[in-house]
Tab-separated table of C-alpha atoms and ligand atoms in Angstrom:
chain	number	residue	atom	x	y	z
A	153	UNK	CA	27.544	7.188	-18.816
A	154	UNK	CA	24.534	9.244	-19.782
A	155	UNK	CA	22.781	11.481	-17.255
A	156	UNK	CA	19.028	12.026	-17.703
A	157	UNK	CA	18.407	15.585	-18.919
A	158	UNK	CA	14.924	15.639	-17.365
A	159	UNK	CA	14.362	14.761	-13.682
A	160	UNK	CA	13.080	11.187	-13.326
A	161	UNK	CA	10.540	11.102	-10.519
A	162	UNK	CA	9.794	8.078	-8.343
A	163	UNK	CA	6.240	7.751	-9.599
A	164	UNK	CA	3.700	9.180	-11.991
A	165	UNK	CA	-0.076	8.833	-11.637
A	166	UNK	CA	-1.870	6.570	-14.102
A	167	UNK	CA	-3.924	9.045	-16.144
A	168	UNK	CA	-6.579	7.966	-18.637
A	169	UNK	CA	-7.193	9.826	-21.847
A	170	UNK	CA	-8.776	13.168	-20.907
A	171	UNK	CA	-11.550	12.908	-23.471
A	172	UNK	CA	-12.709	9.586	-22.005
A	173	UNK	CA	-12.848	11.131	-18.533
A	174	UNK	CA	-14.795	14.034	-20.005
A	175	UNK	CA	-17.406	11.601	-21.344
A	176	UNK	CA	-17.813	10.124	-17.874
A	177	UNK	CA	-18.071	13.607	-16.368
A	178	UNK	CA	-20.718	14.590	-18.900
A	179	UNK	CA	-22.920	11.803	-17.452
A	180	UNK	CA	-22.299	13.092	-13.946
A	181	UNK	CA	-23.169	16.661	-14.961
A	182	UNK	CA	-26.304	15.496	-16.753
A	183	UNK	CA	-27.456	13.480	-13.750
A	184	UNK	CA	-26.903	16.427	-11.363
A	185	UNK	CA	-25.876	13.781	-8.824
A	186	UNK	CA	-22.299	14.442	-7.747
A	187	UNK	CA	-21.941	12.522	-4.474
A	188	UNK	CA	-23.834	10.295	-1.954
A	189	UNK	CA	-23.793	6.866	-3.602
A	190	UNK	CA	-24.769	7.982	-7.099
A	191	UNK	CA	-24.821	5.914	-10.301
A	192	UNK	CA	-21.073	6.202	-11.041
A	193	UNK	CA	-19.993	4.971	-7.624
A	194	UNK	CA	-22.504	2.114	-7.852
A	195	UNK	CA	-21.055	1.199	-11.234
A	196	UNK	CA	-17.491	1.409	-9.943
A	197	UNK	CA	-18.402	-0.759	-6.949
A	198	UNK	CA	-19.693	-3.457	-9.285
A	199	UNK	CA	-16.737	-3.193	-11.666
A	200	UNK	CA	-14.242	-3.461	-8.833
A	201	UNK	CA	-16.046	-6.414	-7.258
A	202	UNK	CA	-15.695	-8.200	-10.583
A	203	UNK	CA	-12.104	-7.140	-11.166
A	204	UNK	CA	-10.989	-8.156	-7.672
A	205	UNK	CA	-13.329	-11.192	-7.456
A	206	UNK	CA	-14.577	-10.163	-4.020
A	207	UNK	CA	-18.046	-10.541	-2.543
A	208	UNK	CA	-18.281	-7.894	0.141
A	209	UNK	CA	-16.843	-4.562	-0.809
A	210	UNK	CA	-17.318	-0.954	0.266
A	211	UNK	CA	-15.931	2.268	-1.232
A	212	UNK	CA	-14.480	5.230	0.695
A	213	UNK	CA	-13.012	8.617	-0.119
A	214	UNK	CA	-9.532	7.432	0.859
A	215	UNK	CA	-7.772	4.361	2.202
A	216	UNK	CA	-7.036	5.826	5.603
A	217	UNK	CA	-10.690	6.541	6.399
A	218	UNK	CA	-11.585	3.100	5.047
A	219	UNK	CA	-9.194	1.555	7.567
A	220	UNK	CA	-10.318	3.800	10.431
A	221	UNK	CA	-13.953	2.923	9.857
A	222	UNK	CA	-13.199	-0.734	9.143
A	223	UNK	CA	-11.508	-1.095	12.527
A	224	UNK	CA	-14.450	0.732	14.099
A	225	UNK	CA	-16.937	-1.613	12.403
A	226	UNK	CA	-15.107	-4.617	13.848
A	227	UNK	CA	-15.618	-3.129	17.353
A	228	UNK	CA	-12.058	-3.809	18.447
A	229	UNK	CA	-10.703	-2.885	21.863
A	230	UNK	CA	-7.373	-2.729	23.666
A	231	UNK	CA	-4.215	-3.677	21.795
A	232	UNK	CA	-3.533	-4.515	18.167
A	233	UNK	CA	-0.310	-6.215	17.101
A	234	UNK	CA	1.135	-4.527	14.030
A	235	UNK	CA	4.278	-3.679	12.110
A	236	UNK	CA	6.500	-0.622	12.580
A	237	UNK	CA	7.560	-0.788	8.914
A	238	UNK	CA	4.578	0.791	7.194
A	239	UNK	CA	3.069	4.062	6.049
A	240	UNK	CA	1.927	6.257	8.994
A	241	UNK	CA	-1.757	5.752	8.087
A	242	UNK	CA	-1.725	2.109	9.224
A	243	UNK	CA	-0.975	2.895	12.844
A	244	UNK	CA	-2.727	6.256	12.878
A	245	UNK	CA	-5.941	4.376	12.070
A	246	UNK	CA	-5.432	2.543	15.377
A	247	UNK	CA	-4.945	5.835	17.236
A	248	UNK	CA	-8.218	7.212	15.874
A	249	UNK	CA	-9.996	4.159	17.278
A	250	UNK	CA	-8.414	4.463	20.724
A	251	UNK	CA	-6.492	1.233	20.062
A	252	UNK	CA	-2.919	0.708	21.253
A	253	UNK	CA	-0.422	-0.513	18.656
A	254	UNK	CA	1.957	-3.212	19.815
A	255	UNK	CA	4.908	-3.290	17.429
A	256	UNK	CA	6.163	-6.640	16.207
A	257	UNK	CA	9.488	-7.020	14.380
A	258	UNK	CA	9.548	-7.789	10.648
A	259	UNK	CA	10.707	-10.671	8.497
A	260	UNK	CA	14.155	-10.241	6.866
A	261	UNK	CA	13.002	-11.397	3.417
A	262	UNK	CA	9.559	-9.841	2.927
A	263	UNK	CA	9.836	-6.959	5.430
A	264	UNK	CA	6.304	-7.875	6.575
A	265	UNK	CA	5.254	-8.519	10.165
A	266	UNK	CA	7.204	-11.579	11.374
A	267	UNK	CA	4.476	-14.131	12.072
A	268	UNK	CA	6.856	-16.114	14.260
A	269	UNK	CA	7.179	-13.220	16.682
A	270	UNK	CA	3.477	-12.386	17.059
A	271	UNK	CA	2.495	-14.950	19.667
A	272	UNK	CA	4.872	-13.690	22.348
A	273	UNK	CA	3.268	-10.220	22.121
A	274	UNK	CA	-0.284	-11.397	22.810
A	275	UNK	CA	-1.803	-10.300	26.134
A	276	UNK	CA	-5.341	-10.486	27.506
A	277	UNK	CA	-5.907	-7.030	25.989
A	278	UNK	CA	-5.035	-8.073	22.406
A	279	UNK	CA	-8.004	-7.964	20.035
A	280	UNK	CA	-6.467	-8.105	16.559
A	281	UNK	CA	-3.460	-8.453	14.266
A	282	UNK	CA	-2.978	-5.741	11.647
A	283	UNK	CA	-0.576	-6.787	8.890
A	284	UNK	CA	0.616	-4.910	5.813
A	285	UNK	CA	1.447	-6.634	2.519
A	286	UNK	CA	4.516	-4.438	2.063
A	287	UNK	CA	5.519	-3.590	-1.536
A	288	UNK	CA	3.181	-6.319	-2.778
A	289	UNK	CA	4.903	-9.176	-0.950
A	290	UNK	CA	2.156	-11.061	0.896
A	291	UNK	CA	2.223	-11.613	4.662
A	292	UNK	CA	2.419	-15.147	6.035
A	293	UNK	CA	-1.371	-15.320	6.005
A	294	UNK	CA	-1.643	-18.982	7.028
A	295	UNK	CA	0.475	-18.643	10.135
A	296	UNK	CA	-1.236	-15.377	11.088
A	297	UNK	CA	-4.668	-16.985	10.742
A	298	UNK	CA	-3.574	-19.953	12.876
A	299	UNK	CA	-2.520	-17.622	15.679
A	300	UNK	CA	-5.707	-15.570	15.335
A	301	UNK	CA	-7.854	-18.699	15.541
A	302	UNK	CA	-6.002	-19.953	18.590
A	303	UNK	CA	-6.450	-16.686	20.518
A	304	UNK	CA	-9.730	-15.560	18.988
A	305	UNK	CA	-8.295	-12.430	17.346
A	306	UNK	CA	-9.441	-10.532	14.272
A	307	UNK	CA	-7.060	-10.222	11.308
A	308	UNK	CA	-6.956	-7.032	9.257
A	309	UNK	CA	-4.639	-6.339	6.327
A	310	UNK	CA	-3.520	-3.023	4.943
A	311	UNK	CA	-3.621	-4.010	1.275
A	312	UNK	CA	-2.656	-0.626	-0.162
A	313	UNK	CA	0.109	-2.353	-2.163
A	314	UNK	CA	-1.747	-5.422	-3.417
A	315	UNK	CA	-4.567	-4.226	-5.655
A	316	UNK	CA	-5.777	-7.097	-7.822
A	317	UNK	CA	-3.307	-9.715	-6.605
A	318	UNK	CA	-3.858	-13.378	-5.803
A	319	UNK	CA	-2.387	-15.562	-3.105
A	320	UNK	CA	-2.712	-19.345	-2.835
A	321	UNK	CA	-5.207	-19.214	-5.693
A	322	UNK	CA	-7.487	-16.794	-3.850
A	323	UNK	CA	-7.905	-13.039	-4.268
A	324	UNK	CA	-5.654	-11.571	-1.601
A	325	UNK	CA	-8.583	-9.757	0.031
A	326	UNK	CA	-10.116	-13.081	1.022
A	327	UNK	CA	-7.418	-13.691	3.607
A	328	UNK	CA	-8.226	-12.408	7.080
A	329	UNK	CA	-11.405	-10.646	8.241
A	330	UNK	CA	-10.827	-7.448	6.316
A	331	UNK	CA	-8.465	-5.859	3.783
A	332	UNK	CA	-8.082	-2.188	2.981
A	333	UNK	CA	-7.167	-0.901	-0.489
A	334	UNK	CA	-5.980	2.607	-1.317
A	335	UNK	CA	-6.839	4.340	-4.582
A	336	UNK	CA	-4.541	7.297	-4.003
A	337	UNK	CA	-2.919	8.924	-7.043
A	338	UNK	CA	0.380	7.138	-6.371
A	339	UNK	CA	-1.137	3.657	-6.277
A	340	UNK	CA	-1.485	1.401	-9.331
A	341	UNK	CA	-5.250	1.929	-9.540
A	342	UNK	CA	-6.374	5.425	-8.557
A	343	UNK	CA	-9.507	7.502	-8.160
A	344	UNK	CA	-7.271	10.535	-7.406
A	345	UNK	CA	-8.025	9.923	-3.727
A	346	UNK	CA	-10.041	6.890	-2.733
A	347	UNK	CA	-10.104	3.602	-0.915
A	348	UNK	CA	-12.084	0.467	-0.183
A	349	UNK	CA	-12.573	-2.420	2.184
A	350	UNK	CA	-13.238	-6.028	1.428
A	351	UNK	CA	-14.416	-8.190	4.311
A	352	UNK	CA	-15.628	-11.624	5.303
A	353	UNK	CA	-18.726	-10.878	7.366
A	354	UNK	CA	-21.655	-9.602	5.326
A	355	UNK	CA	-23.141	-7.846	8.369
A	356	UNK	CA	-20.397	-5.252	8.125
A	357	UNK	CA	-21.833	-3.911	4.878
A	358	UNK	CA	-24.649	-2.081	6.559
A	359	UNK	CA	-22.490	-0.860	9.432
A	360	UNK	CA	-19.892	0.546	7.032
A	361	UNK	CA	-22.590	2.328	5.013
A	362	UNK	CA	-23.703	4.029	8.219
A	363	UNK	CA	-20.175	4.797	9.404
A	364	UNK	CA	-19.176	6.565	6.173
A	365	UNK	CA	-22.319	8.706	6.182
A	366	UNK	CA	-22.476	10.267	9.683
A	367	UNK	CA	-24.352	7.218	11.023
A	368	UNK	CA	-27.501	8.452	9.275
A	369	UNK	CA	-29.849	5.554	8.681
A	370	UNK	CA	-33.166	6.968	7.474
A	371	UNK	CA	-33.822	10.693	7.080
A	372	UNK	CA	-34.914	10.910	10.706
A	373	UNK	CA	-32.658	8.342	12.330
A	374	UNK	CA	-29.027	8.623	13.342
A	375	UNK	CA	-28.009	5.135	14.326
A	376	UNK	CA	-24.412	5.556	15.432
A	377	UNK	CA	-21.543	8.036	15.553
A	378	UNK	CA	-19.988	8.049	12.087
A	379	UNK	CA	-17.833	10.197	9.861
A	380	UNK	CA	-18.030	11.518	6.331
A	381	UNK	CA	-16.012	9.161	4.128
A	382	UNK	CA	-18.006	8.772	0.939
A	383	UNK	CA	-16.404	8.368	-2.489
A	384	UNK	CA	-17.915	11.024	-4.744
A	385	UNK	CA	-19.098	10.735	-8.345
A	386	UNK	CA	-16.112	12.543	-9.855
A	387	UNK	CA	-13.748	10.122	-8.109
A	388	UNK	CA	-15.867	7.210	-9.337
A	389	UNK	CA	-15.896	8.568	-12.899
A	390	UNK	CA	-12.099	8.754	-12.833
A	391	UNK	CA	-11.911	5.231	-11.401
A	392	UNK	CA	-14.066	3.762	-14.158
A	393	UNK	CA	-11.627	5.046	-16.780
A	394	UNK	CA	-8.449	4.169	-14.864
A	395	UNK	CA	-9.709	0.615	-14.379
A	396	UNK	CA	-9.804	0.171	-18.157
A	397	UNK	CA	-6.060	0.847	-18.461
A	398	UNK	CA	-4.769	-0.898	-15.348
A	399	UNK	CA	-4.069	-4.250	-17.009
A	400	UNK	CA	-2.073	-2.582	-19.755
A	401	UNK	CA	-0.122	-0.538	-17.206
A	402	UNK	CA	0.740	-3.718	-15.307
A	403	UNK	CA	2.158	-5.244	-18.489
A	404	UNK	CA	4.326	-2.193	-19.110
A	405	UNK	CA	5.573	-2.239	-15.540
A	406	UNK	CA	6.334	-5.927	-15.772
A	407	UNK	CA	8.727	-5.223	-18.649
A	408	UNK	CA	10.382	-2.384	-16.732
A	409	UNK	CA	10.774	-4.579	-13.670
A	410	UNK	CA	12.458	-7.263	-15.789
A	411	UNK	CA	14.918	-4.776	-17.210
A	412	UNK	CA	15.698	-3.389	-13.745
A	413	UNK	CA	16.254	-6.925	-12.456
A	414	UNK	CA	18.555	-7.747	-15.312
A	415	UNK	CA	20.678	-4.614	-14.917
A	416	UNK	CA	20.751	-4.378	-11.116
A	417	UNK	CA	21.042	-8.108	-10.512
A	418	UNK	CA	24.776	-8.130	-11.063
A	419	UNK	CA	25.654	-5.207	-8.767
A	420	UNK	CA	27.068	-6.475	-5.442
A	421	UNK	CA	25.243	-5.135	-2.387
A	422	UNK	CA	21.970	-4.429	-4.196
A	423	UNK	CA	19.108	-6.818	-3.397
A	424	UNK	CA	15.771	-6.571	-5.171
A	425	UNK	CA	12.829	-6.808	-2.779
A	426	UNK	CA	10.054	-6.919	-5.364
A	427	UNK	CA	10.750	-10.025	-7.428
A	428	UNK	CA	7.081	-10.720	-8.071
A	429	UNK	CA	5.961	-13.189	-10.676
A	430	UNK	CA	3.497	-12.686	-13.502
A	431	UNK	CA	0.068	-12.788	-11.815
A	432	UNK	CA	1.227	-12.170	-8.324
A	433	UNK	CA	1.659	-8.457	-8.084
A	434	UNK	CA	0.139	-5.090	-8.625
A	435	UNK	CA	3.594	-3.885	-9.735
A	436	UNK	CA	3.113	-0.770	-7.677
A	437	UNK	CA	6.722	-0.391	-6.602
A	438	UNK	CA	10.203	-1.467	-7.539
A	439	UNK	CA	12.230	-1.534	-4.346
A	440	UNK	CA	15.848	-2.343	-3.604
A	441	UNK	CA	17.846	-2.899	-0.463
A	442	UNK	CA	21.350	-1.476	-0.166
A	443	UNK	CA	24.010	-3.310	1.810
A	444	UNK	CA	26.446	-0.512	2.631
A	445	UNK	CA	29.459	-2.736	3.180
A	446	UNK	CA	29.082	-4.651	-0.059
A	447	UNK	CA	27.822	-1.801	-2.218
A	448	UNK	CA	30.217	0.837	-0.909
A	449	UNK	CA	27.893	3.658	0.147
A	450	UNK	CA	24.801	3.760	2.352
A	451	UNK	CA	21.176	3.902	1.231
A	452	UNK	CA	21.046	7.553	2.368
A	453	UNK	CA	24.135	8.433	0.367
A	454	UNK	CA	22.800	6.650	-2.698
A	455	UNK	CA	19.466	8.485	-2.358
A	456	UNK	CA	21.283	11.850	-2.175
A	457	UNK	CA	23.785	11.082	-4.931
A	458	UNK	CA	21.058	9.955	-7.328
A	459	UNK	CA	19.435	13.387	-6.988
A	460	UNK	CA	22.636	14.931	-8.340
A	461	UNK	CA	22.099	12.743	-11.392
A	462	UNK	CA	18.475	13.860	-11.787
A	463	UNK	CA	17.066	10.599	-10.407
A	464	UNK	CA	14.518	10.894	-7.582
A	465	UNK	CA	14.052	7.833	-5.382
A	466	UNK	CA	12.109	7.498	-2.147
A	467	UNK	CA	12.995	6.196	1.297
A	468	UNK	CA	9.816	4.220	1.631
A	469	UNK	CA	9.032	3.639	4.520
A	470	UNK	CA	11.119	5.999	6.591
A	471	UNK	CA	11.113	6.613	9.539
A	472	UNK	CA	9.742	3.573	11.381
A	473	UNK	CA	6.332	4.177	12.958
A	474	UNK	CA	7.766	2.957	16.272
A	475	UNK	CA	10.007	6.054	16.236
A	476	UNK	CA	7.084	8.517	16.085
A	477	UNK	CA	7.321	10.670	19.191
A	478	UNK	CA	3.970	9.521	20.556
A	479	UNK	CA	5.015	5.851	20.413
A	480	UNK	CA	8.734	5.865	21.046
A	481	UNK	CA	8.380	5.242	24.776
A	482	UNK	CA	6.150	2.193	24.300
A	483	UNK	CA	7.907	-0.994	25.452
A	484	UNK	CA	7.236	-2.644	22.067
A	485	UNK	CA	8.772	0.340	20.239
A	486	UNK	CA	12.222	-0.088	21.805
A	487	UNK	CA	14.984	-0.648	19.259
A	488	UNK	CA	16.237	-3.834	20.938
A	489	UNK	CA	12.800	-5.394	20.364
A	490	UNK	CA	12.778	-4.482	16.670
A	491	UNK	CA	16.287	-5.297	15.386
A	492	UNK	CA	15.303	-6.263	11.834
A	493	UNK	CA	13.017	-3.261	11.308
A	494	UNK	CA	15.680	-0.895	12.635
A	495	UNK	CA	18.246	-2.325	10.243
A	496	UNK	CA	16.051	-2.486	7.133
A	497	UNK	CA	14.624	1.011	7.531
A	498	UNK	CA	18.068	2.341	6.649
A	499	UNK	CA	18.565	0.073	3.634
A	500	UNK	CA	15.390	0.260	1.581
A	501	UNK	CA	14.948	2.499	-1.459
A	502	UNK	CA	12.015	2.725	-3.902
A	503	UNK	CA	13.161	3.288	-7.484
A	504	UNK	CA	11.399	5.314	-10.192
A	505	UNK	CA	8.622	3.027	-11.425
A	506	UNK	CA	5.686	3.710	-13.737
A	507	UNK	CA	4.520	2.441	-17.123
A	508	UNK	CA	5.833	5.348	-19.168
A	509	UNK	CA	9.385	4.997	-17.871
A	510	UNK	CA	11.469	4.233	-20.947
A	511	UNK	CA	14.037	1.460	-21.328
A	512	UNK	CA	16.617	4.159	-21.911
A	513	UNK	CA	15.791	5.822	-18.595
A	514	UNK	CA	15.977	2.498	-16.723
A	515	UNK	CA	19.360	1.852	-18.346
A	516	UNK	CA	20.575	5.302	-17.301
A	517	UNK	CA	19.403	4.823	-13.700
A	518	UNK	CA	21.040	1.407	-13.447
A	519	UNK	CA	24.332	2.530	-14.928
A	520	UNK	CA	24.473	5.411	-12.426
A	521	UNK	CA	23.860	2.940	-9.579
A	522	UNK	CA	26.612	0.755	-10.984
A	523	UNK	CA	28.961	3.731	-11.364
A	524	UNK	CA	28.413	4.666	-7.702
A	525	UNK	CA	29.200	1.160	-6.449
A	526	UNK	CA	32.430	0.087	-4.788
A	527	UNK	CA	33.355	-2.133	-7.718
A	528	UNK	CA	33.522	0.834	-10.086
A	529	UNK	CA	35.816	2.940	-7.951
B	883	PLP	C1	-1.041	4.740	0.509
B	883	PLP	C2	-1.073	3.948	1.749
B	883	PLP	C3	-2.022	4.170	2.754
B	883	PLP	C4	-2.933	5.358	2.748
B	883	PLP	O1	-3.929	5.322	1.811
B	883	PLP	P1	-4.671	6.690	1.390
B	883	PLP	O2	-5.646	6.227	0.359
B	883	PLP	O3	-3.640	7.619	0.849
B	883	PLP	O4	-5.352	7.210	2.603
B	883	PLP	C5	-2.035	3.320	3.838
B	883	PLP	N1	-1.157	2.319	3.960
B	883	PLP	C6	-0.214	2.078	3.031
B	883	PLP	C7	0.724	0.933	3.222
B	883	PLP	C8	-0.131	2.901	1.906
B	883	PLP	O5	0.838	2.680	1.008
């Protein structure tokens, strides 16, 4: 078995050719307009609307502020039913709006919010459901919408993992009232830092423009209490170039995913969580689940052992949000109410995954995982 002589990291940002970025930056320098809805961010807005086939779309300087201000624009109150198995930003966005998260257990297959367990958590204080399309696997959007319609709730999705994906023949952002995208360096499409919202109700456009710019309407009017969350021209310039290479990157990742599936598929105790098909994914992550009994060692042990072999994986997401110290006493955060989430959080591992990963490296990683399994000892 060959051990990689260079460390293999879990991800690598998608970087366009530097000279092409320089050309974009030259325009920005020439215009002397470096932020506040300049020409590059207007161009990026249009390009992304086309790429994602969405009507209503707004850009932000990161995904977290997009979500915070999106929730604010929807004027939600009280409680929001959400998942404990997500990145901290999802639930922190609720905190910043004075909203109380109510944690719902997750589905065993997709690791998304379990739509069958939402209804029992609804109270007269519930105003919305906040789902996350975890690792690119879509939530049960139909069932969630049915529940929302029945109880008059808003539906918001954290779509940080589903850039450019389709579901039931529709762009994924068309499901629910609002979807957030993240353009952070580690995501498939990046503007270094950045984010966006797509939404159903056109009225929100104006409100979001105010919210991301201190609530300033005209030079002499401050309409509401906002924040500063504008995407700047350098971010937009980067985005315009990254967008040109995203499709190619997806193709490369598709091939890597197929090789991983082939080589890991036969190892007992390893289940692949991201078996997306051609059109259906952003191919942002390749994630496995480790069954300790069948595989022989735990997810944590595998994560540690792989480091010794120069392979860096990530426990994504770990820990559960319901275990954060400011939530852990909430009734909905109790372990007995979240059995699936509490089991899965100790089994999931994100593998190195990016377009420039070579076949040889994937083969090395997989043979190490095989070597560490019970069957090989
Ligand atoms: C990356 C990510 C975020 C945060 O987005 P930023 O653009 O980094 O603020 C939120 N939710 C999920 C699920 C993410 O993966």
